[in-house]
């Protein structure tokens, strides 16, 4: 059905219009009955329709959710580093405790 609407909105037709021109003779010799055919281009169904695609909206929502989740994880990481620094006695203590945890040796 969507392709039908799309085709209908873009369709252009040529419609002949009859116009009397006084003083011209027709093929029978009469003056006032002369007809001239003019061809004009008219556009049918020119109303613009905005189509919102569902998948585009879902992509936008997905990007927003991932962005908010990454911000929350970053804030949580900064808070955790700050709490670890406070618990170990400062930045030097945090680094020494991290090295002892990773290597298994006490510094």
N, CA and C atoms as an extended XYZ file, in Angstrom:
321
Properties=species:S:1:pos:R:3:atomname:S:1:resname:S:1:resid:I:1 pbc="F F F"
N         0.816       -1.185        0.000 N   UNK     1
C         0.000        0.000        0.000 CA  UNK     1
C         0.866        1.259        0.000 C   UNK     1
N         2.026        1.193        0.661 N   UNK     2
C         2.894        2.359        0.709 CA  UNK     2
C         3.401        2.721       -0.677 C   UNK     2
N         3.708        1.723       -1.507 N   UNK     3
C         4.187        2.027       -2.846 CA  UNK     3
C         3.082        2.663       -3.688 C   UNK     3
N         1.830        2.286       -3.438 N   UNK     4
C         0.706        2.890       -4.155 CA  UNK     4
C         0.603        4.366       -3.812 C   UNK     4
N         0.718        4.725       -2.519 N   UNK     5
C         0.635        6.124       -2.114 CA  UNK     5
C         1.806        6.918       -2.674 C   UNK     5
N         2.978        6.314       -2.675 N   UNK     6
C         4.167        6.985       -3.179 CA  UNK     6
C         4.010        7.277       -4.668 C   UNK     6
N         3.511        6.319       -5.415 N   UNK     7
C         3.322        6.493       -6.845 CA  UNK     7
C         2.253        7.547       -7.123 C   UNK     7
N         1.204        7.560       -6.327 N   UNK     8
C         0.113        8.501       -6.533 CA  UNK     8
C         0.577        9.933       -6.291 C   UNK     8
N         1.407       10.153       -5.276 N   UNK     9
C         1.855       11.500       -4.947 CA  UNK     9
C         2.809       12.065       -5.990 C   UNK     9
N         3.570       11.233       -6.686 N   UNK    10
C         4.563       11.710       -7.631 CA  UNK    10
C         4.060       11.710       -9.066 C   UNK    10
N         2.830       11.308       -9.274 N   UNK    11
C         2.295       11.159      -10.625 CA  UNK    11
C         2.043       12.521      -11.258 C   UNK    11
N         2.506       12.668      -12.471 N   UNK    12
C         2.230       13.877      -13.231 CA  UNK    12
C         1.496       13.479      -14.506 C   UNK    12
N         0.452       14.216      -14.816 N   UNK    13
C        -0.323       13.891      -16.011 CA  UNK    13
C        -0.380       15.098      -16.922 C   UNK    13
N        -0.542       14.830      -18.192 N   UNK    14
C        -0.733       15.891      -19.174 CA  UNK    14
C        -2.187       15.870      -19.610 C   UNK    14
N        -2.858       16.989      -19.431 N   UNK    15
C        -4.270       17.056      -19.759 CA  UNK    15
C        -4.490       18.132      -20.814 C   UNK    15
N        -5.140       17.767      -21.912 N   UNK    16
C        -5.406       18.778      -22.939 CA  UNK    16
C        -6.544       19.699      -22.504 C   UNK    16
N        -6.415       20.954      -22.844 N   UNK    17
C        -7.477       21.927      -22.564 CA  UNK    17
C        -7.881       22.583      -23.885 C   UNK    17
N        -9.156       22.786      -24.065 N   UNK    18
C        -9.679       23.408      -25.290 CA  UNK    18
C        -9.871       24.901      -25.039 C   UNK    18
N        -9.502       25.699      -26.028 N   UNK    19
C        -9.609       27.137      -25.868 CA  UNK    19
C       -10.111       27.749      -27.184 C   UNK    19
N       -11.141       28.578      -27.080 N   UNK    20
C       -11.672       29.229      -28.282 CA  UNK    20
C       -10.830       30.460      -28.600 C   UNK    20
N       -10.472       30.563      -29.851 N   UNK    21
C        -9.762       31.744      -30.314 CA  UNK    21
C       -10.627       32.388      -31.388 C   UNK    21
N       -11.262       33.540      -31.071 N   UNK    22
C       -12.125       34.187      -32.056 CA  UNK    22
C       -11.332       34.668      -33.266 C   UNK    22
N       -11.925       34.546      -34.406 N   UNK    23
C       -11.301       35.027      -35.620 CA  UNK    23
C       -10.526       33.964      -36.378 C   UNK    23
N       -10.193       32.837      -35.761 N   UNK    24
C        -9.479       31.782      -36.467 CA  UNK    24
C       -10.467       30.876      -37.160 C   UNK    24
N       -10.081       30.369      -38.293 N   UNK    25
C       -10.954       29.472      -39.037 CA  UNK    25
C       -10.673       28.029      -38.641 C   UNK    25
N       -11.729       27.243      -38.585 N   UNK    26
C       -11.545       25.815      -38.361 CA  UNK    26
C       -11.411       25.121      -39.709 C   UNK    26
N       -11.310       23.802      -39.697 N   UNK    27
C       -11.109       23.081      -40.950 CA  UNK    27
C       -12.322       23.145      -41.874 C   UNK    27
N       -13.492       23.581      -41.379 N   UNK    28
C       -14.689       23.689      -42.220 CA  UNK    28
C       -14.890       25.105      -42.734 C   UNK    28
N       -14.070       26.054      -42.280 N   UNK    29
C       -14.199       27.414      -42.781 CA  UNK    29
C       -14.942       28.333      -41.843 C   UNK    29
N       -15.536       27.834      -40.758 N   UNK    30
C       -16.244       28.689      -39.815 CA  UNK    30
C       -15.271       29.496      -38.984 C   UNK    30
N       -15.735       30.694      -38.545 N   UNK    31
C       -14.827       31.547      -37.797 CA  UNK    31
C       -14.923       31.352      -36.282 C   UNK    31
N       -16.080       31.451      -35.720 N   UNK    32
C       -16.240       31.458      -34.269 CA  UNK    32
C       -16.169       30.073      -33.620 C   UNK    32
N       -16.177       29.023      -34.383 N   UNK    33
C       -16.145       27.684      -33.795 CA  UNK    33
C       -14.739       27.088      -33.790 C   UNK    33
N       -13.749       27.907      -34.092 N   UNK    34
C       -12.381       27.407      -34.126 CA  UNK    34
C       -11.924       27.018      -32.718 C   UNK    34
N       -11.236       25.898      -32.603 N   UNK    35
C       -10.752       25.397      -31.312 CA  UNK    35
C        -9.243       25.179      -31.411 C   UNK    35
N        -8.549       25.511      -30.375 N   UNK    36
C        -7.124       25.244      -30.324 CA  UNK    36
C        -6.864       24.371      -29.103 C   UNK    36
N        -6.106       23.326      -29.300 N   UNK    37
C        -5.803       22.420      -28.200 CA  UNK    37
C        -4.463       22.810      -27.592 C   UNK    37
N        -4.474       23.031      -26.296 N   UNK    38
C        -3.248       23.348      -25.576 CA  UNK    38
C        -2.967       22.228      -24.584 C   UNK    38
N        -1.740       21.878      -24.463 N   UNK    39
C        -1.351       20.842      -23.517 CA  UNK    39
C        -0.641       21.500      -22.343 C   UNK    39
N        -1.146       21.230      -21.155 N   UNK    40
C        -0.530       21.784      -19.959 CA  UNK    40
C        -0.190       20.649      -19.003 C   UNK    40
N         0.843       20.842      -18.239 N   UNK    41
C         1.249       19.840      -17.247 CA  UNK    41
C         0.622       20.204      -15.906 C   UNK    41
N        -0.087       19.273      -15.346 N   UNK    42
C        -0.660       19.487      -14.020 CA  UNK    42
C        -0.185       18.385      -13.105 C   UNK    42
N        -0.006       18.718      -11.865 N   UNK    43
C         0.472       17.748      -10.883 CA  UNK    43
C        -0.696       17.325      -10.019 C   UNK    43
N        -0.890       16.037       -9.905 N   UNK    44
C        -1.975       15.524       -9.074 CA  UNK    44
C        -1.409       14.941       -7.795 C   UNK    44
N        -2.145       15.079       -6.733 N   UNK    45
C        -1.717       14.506       -5.449 CA  UNK    45
C        -0.436       15.134       -4.933 C   UNK    45
N        -0.356       16.441       -4.929 N   UNK    46
C         0.882       17.101       -4.541 CA  UNK    46
C         0.987       17.346       -3.039 C   UNK    46
N         0.076       16.821       -2.274 N   UNK    47
C         0.139       17.007       -0.823 CA  UNK    47
C         1.336       16.243       -0.273 C   UNK    47
N         2.146       16.928        0.507 N   UNK    48
C         3.339       16.304        1.080 CA  UNK    48
C         2.951       15.510        2.323 C   UNK    48
N         3.464       14.316        2.387 N   UNK    49
C         3.199       13.464        3.546 CA  UNK    49
C         4.521       13.124        4.196 C   UNK    49
N         4.588       13.281        5.513 N   UNK    50
C         5.805       12.896        6.222 CA  UNK    50
C         5.608       11.484        6.767 C   UNK    50
N         6.553       10.639        6.443 N   UNK    51
C         6.484        9.252        6.882 CA  UNK    51
C         7.534        9.036        7.960 C   UNK    51
N         7.115        8.588        9.114 N   UNK    52
C         8.030        8.293       10.199 CA  UNK    52
C         8.245        6.791       10.215 C   UNK    52
N         9.495        6.396       10.037 N   UNK    53
C         9.802        4.977       10.025 CA  UNK    53
C        10.084        4.522       11.447 C   UNK    53
N         9.543        3.371       11.805 N   UNK    54
C         9.665        2.855       13.165 CA  UNK    54
C        11.110        2.497       13.465 C   UNK    54
N        11.833        1.927       12.516 N   UNK    55
C        13.206        1.525       12.793 CA  UNK    55
C        14.110        2.726       13.052 C   UNK    55
N        13.859        3.862       12.411 N   UNK    56
C        14.638        5.060       12.702 CA  UNK    56
C        14.429        5.518       14.134 C   UNK    56
N        13.184        5.464       14.590 N   UNK    57
C        12.900        5.860       15.971 CA  UNK    57
C        13.544        4.895       16.965 C   UNK    57
N        13.533        3.610       16.650 N   UNK    58
C        14.156        2.630       17.541 CA  UNK    58
C        15.667        2.835       17.609 C   UNK    58
N        16.300        3.190       16.494 N   UNK    59
C        17.732        3.468       16.505 CA  UNK    59
C        18.042        4.671       17.395 C   UNK    59
N        17.221        5.700       17.307 N   UNK    60
C        17.436        6.881       18.143 CA  UNK    60
C        17.306        6.546       19.622 C   UNK    60
N        16.303        5.752       19.971 N   UNK    61
C        16.112        5.353       21.372 CA  UNK    61
C        17.285        4.492       21.822 C   UNK    61
N        17.745        3.581       20.981 N   UNK    62
C        18.878        2.713       21.326 CA  UNK    62
C        20.140        3.512       21.579 C   UNK    62
N        20.412        4.505       20.727 N   UNK    63
C        21.594        5.345       20.923 CA  UNK    63
C        21.484        6.117       22.237 C   UNK    63
N        20.306        6.598       22.554 N   UNK    64
C        20.102        7.320       23.817 CA  UNK    64
C        20.319        6.427       25.032 C   UNK    64
N        19.811        5.201       24.966 N   UNK    65
C        19.972        4.268       26.092 CA  UNK    65
C        21.442        3.915       26.285 C   UNK    65
N        22.158        3.644       25.201 N   UNK    66
C        23.583        3.307       25.308 CA  UNK    66
C        24.369        4.500       25.839 C   UNK    66
N        24.047        5.709       25.415 N   UNK    67
C        24.725        6.903       25.906 CA  UNK    67
C        24.511        7.126       27.393 C   UNK    67
N        23.279        6.956       27.846 N   UNK    68
C        22.984        7.128       29.274 CA  UNK    68
C        23.677        6.048       30.100 C   UNK    68
N        23.677        4.799       29.606 N   UNK    69
C        24.335        3.711       30.330 CA  UNK    69
C        25.839        3.946       30.428 C   UNK    69
N        26.472        4.410       29.362 N   UNK    70
C        27.918        4.663       29.408 CA  UNK    70
C        28.251        5.811       30.356 C   UNK    70
N        27.404        6.823       30.415 N   UNK    71
C        27.621        7.917       31.379 CA  UNK    71
C        27.504        7.407       32.813 C   UNK    71
N        26.513        6.562       33.068 N   UNK    72
C        26.332        6.016       34.418 CA  UNK    72
C        27.530        5.154       34.823 C   UNK    72
N        28.054        4.350       33.890 N   UNK    73
C        29.217        3.510       34.195 CA  UNK    73
C        30.449        4.371       34.463 C   UNK    73
N        30.651        5.432       33.713 N   UNK    74
C        31.778        6.337       33.932 CA  UNK    74
C        31.709        7.030       35.282 C   UNK    74
N        30.528        7.491       35.655 N   UNK    75
C        30.356        8.133       36.976 CA  UNK    75
C        30.634        7.136       38.090 C   UNK    75
N        30.133        5.907       37.927 N   UNK    76
C        30.365        4.859       38.939 CA  UNK    76
C        31.863        4.561       39.067 C   UNK    76
N        32.618        4.549       37.953 N   UNK    77
C        34.053        4.277       37.992 CA  UNK    77
C        34.801        5.388       38.733 C   UNK    77
N        34.452        6.631       38.480 N   UNK    78
C        35.112        7.749       39.159 CA  UNK    78
C        34.832        7.702       40.661 C   UNK    78
N        33.593        7.417       41.038 N   UNK    79
C        33.244        7.314       42.460 CA  UNK    79
C        34.007        6.165       43.118 C   UNK    79
N        34.129        5.032       42.419 N   UNK    80
C        34.854        3.875       42.975 CA  UNK    80
C        36.336        4.187       43.157 C   UNK    80
N        36.964        4.867       42.177 N   UNK    81
C        38.370        5.249       42.344 CA  UNK    81
C        38.560        6.212       43.516 C   UNK    81
N        37.644        7.143       43.656 N   UNK    82
C        37.732        8.073       44.787 CA  UNK    82
C        37.592        7.355       46.121 C   UNK    82
N        36.652        6.421       46.215 N   UNK    83
C        36.474        5.665       47.457 CA  UNK    83
C        37.689        4.791       47.745 C   UNK    83
N        38.286        4.193       46.700 N   UNK    84
C        39.503        3.382       46.894 CA  UNK    84
C        40.676        4.223       47.343 C   UNK    84
N        40.775        5.427       46.805 N   UNK    85
C        41.858        6.320       47.196 CA  UNK    85
C        41.715        6.727       48.662 C   UNK    85
N        40.508        7.001       49.082 N   UNK    86
C        40.261        7.378       50.480 CA  UNK    86
C        40.571        6.193       51.398 C   UNK    86
N        40.159        4.982       51.026 N   UNK    87
C        40.366        3.798       51.876 CA  UNK    87
C        41.837        3.411       51.971 C   UNK    87
N        42.648        3.664       50.926 N   UNK    88
C        44.049        3.238       50.961 CA  UNK    88
C        45.000        4.326       51.436 C   UNK    88
N        44.518        5.511       51.682 N   UNK    89
C        45.351        6.569       52.243 CA  UNK    89
C        45.921        7.515       51.213 C   UNK    89
N        45.390        7.607       50.042 N   UNK    90
C        45.853        8.560       49.027 CA  UNK    90
C        46.197        7.864       47.720 C   UNK    90
N        46.631        8.658       46.746 N   UNK    91
C        46.920        8.079       45.435 CA  UNK    91
C        48.099        7.100       45.456 C   UNK    91
N        49.144        7.388       46.240 N   UNK    92
C        50.299        6.487       46.310 CA  UNK    92
C        49.900        5.170       46.947 C   UNK    92
N        49.129        5.235       48.005 N   UNK    93
C        48.648        4.023       48.654 CA  UNK    93
C        47.750        3.207       47.724 C   UNK    93
N        46.938        3.872       46.919 N   UNK    94
C        46.073        3.171       45.964 CA  UNK    94
C        46.904        2.419       44.936 C   UNK    94
N        47.960        3.058       44.396 N   UNK    95
C        48.813        2.415       43.396 CA  UNK    95
C        49.549        1.231       44.010 C   UNK    95
N        50.104        1.398       45.234 N   UNK    96
C        50.821        0.296       45.890 CA  UNK    96
C        49.882       -0.880       46.191 C   UNK    96
N        48.701       -0.592       46.670 N   UNK    97
C        47.732       -1.663       46.943 CA  UNK    97
C        47.286       -2.356       45.644 C   UNK    97
N        47.166       -1.591       44.573 N   UNK    98
C        46.793       -2.199       43.281 CA  UNK    98
C        47.907       -3.104       42.775 C   UNK    98
N        49.174       -2.650       42.868 N   UNK    99
C        50.306       -3.477       42.433 CA  UNK    99
C        50.415       -4.744       43.267 C   UNK    99
N        50.198       -4.657       44.571 N   UNK   100
C        50.268       -5.862       45.410 CA  UNK   100
C        49.119       -6.819       45.100 C   UNK   100
N        47.968       -6.296       44.716 N   UNK   101
C        46.835       -7.158       44.369 CA  UNK   101
C        47.072       -7.861       43.037 C   UNK   101
N        47.684       -7.153       42.087 N   UNK   102
C        47.905       -7.730       40.768 CA  UNK   102
C        49.080       -8.719       40.800 C   UNK   102
N        50.180       -8.364       41.460 N   UNK   103
C        51.381       -9.211       41.444 CA  UNK   103
C        51.359      -10.306       42.521 C   UNK   103
N        50.610      -10.099       43.562 N   UNK   104
C        50.561      -11.082       44.643 CA  UNK   104
C        51.654      -10.867       45.697 C   UNK   104
N        52.480       -9.871       45.574 N   UNK   105
C        53.557       -9.550       46.530 CA  UNK   105
C        53.139       -8.338       47.350 C   UNK   105
N        53.590       -8.272       48.557 N   UNK   106
C        53.325       -7.118       49.396 CA  UNK   106
C        54.407       -6.077       49.194 C   UNK   106
N        54.035       -4.866       49.003 N   UNK   107
C        54.997       -3.758       48.835 CA  UNK   107
C        55.045       -2.937       50.073 C   UNK   107
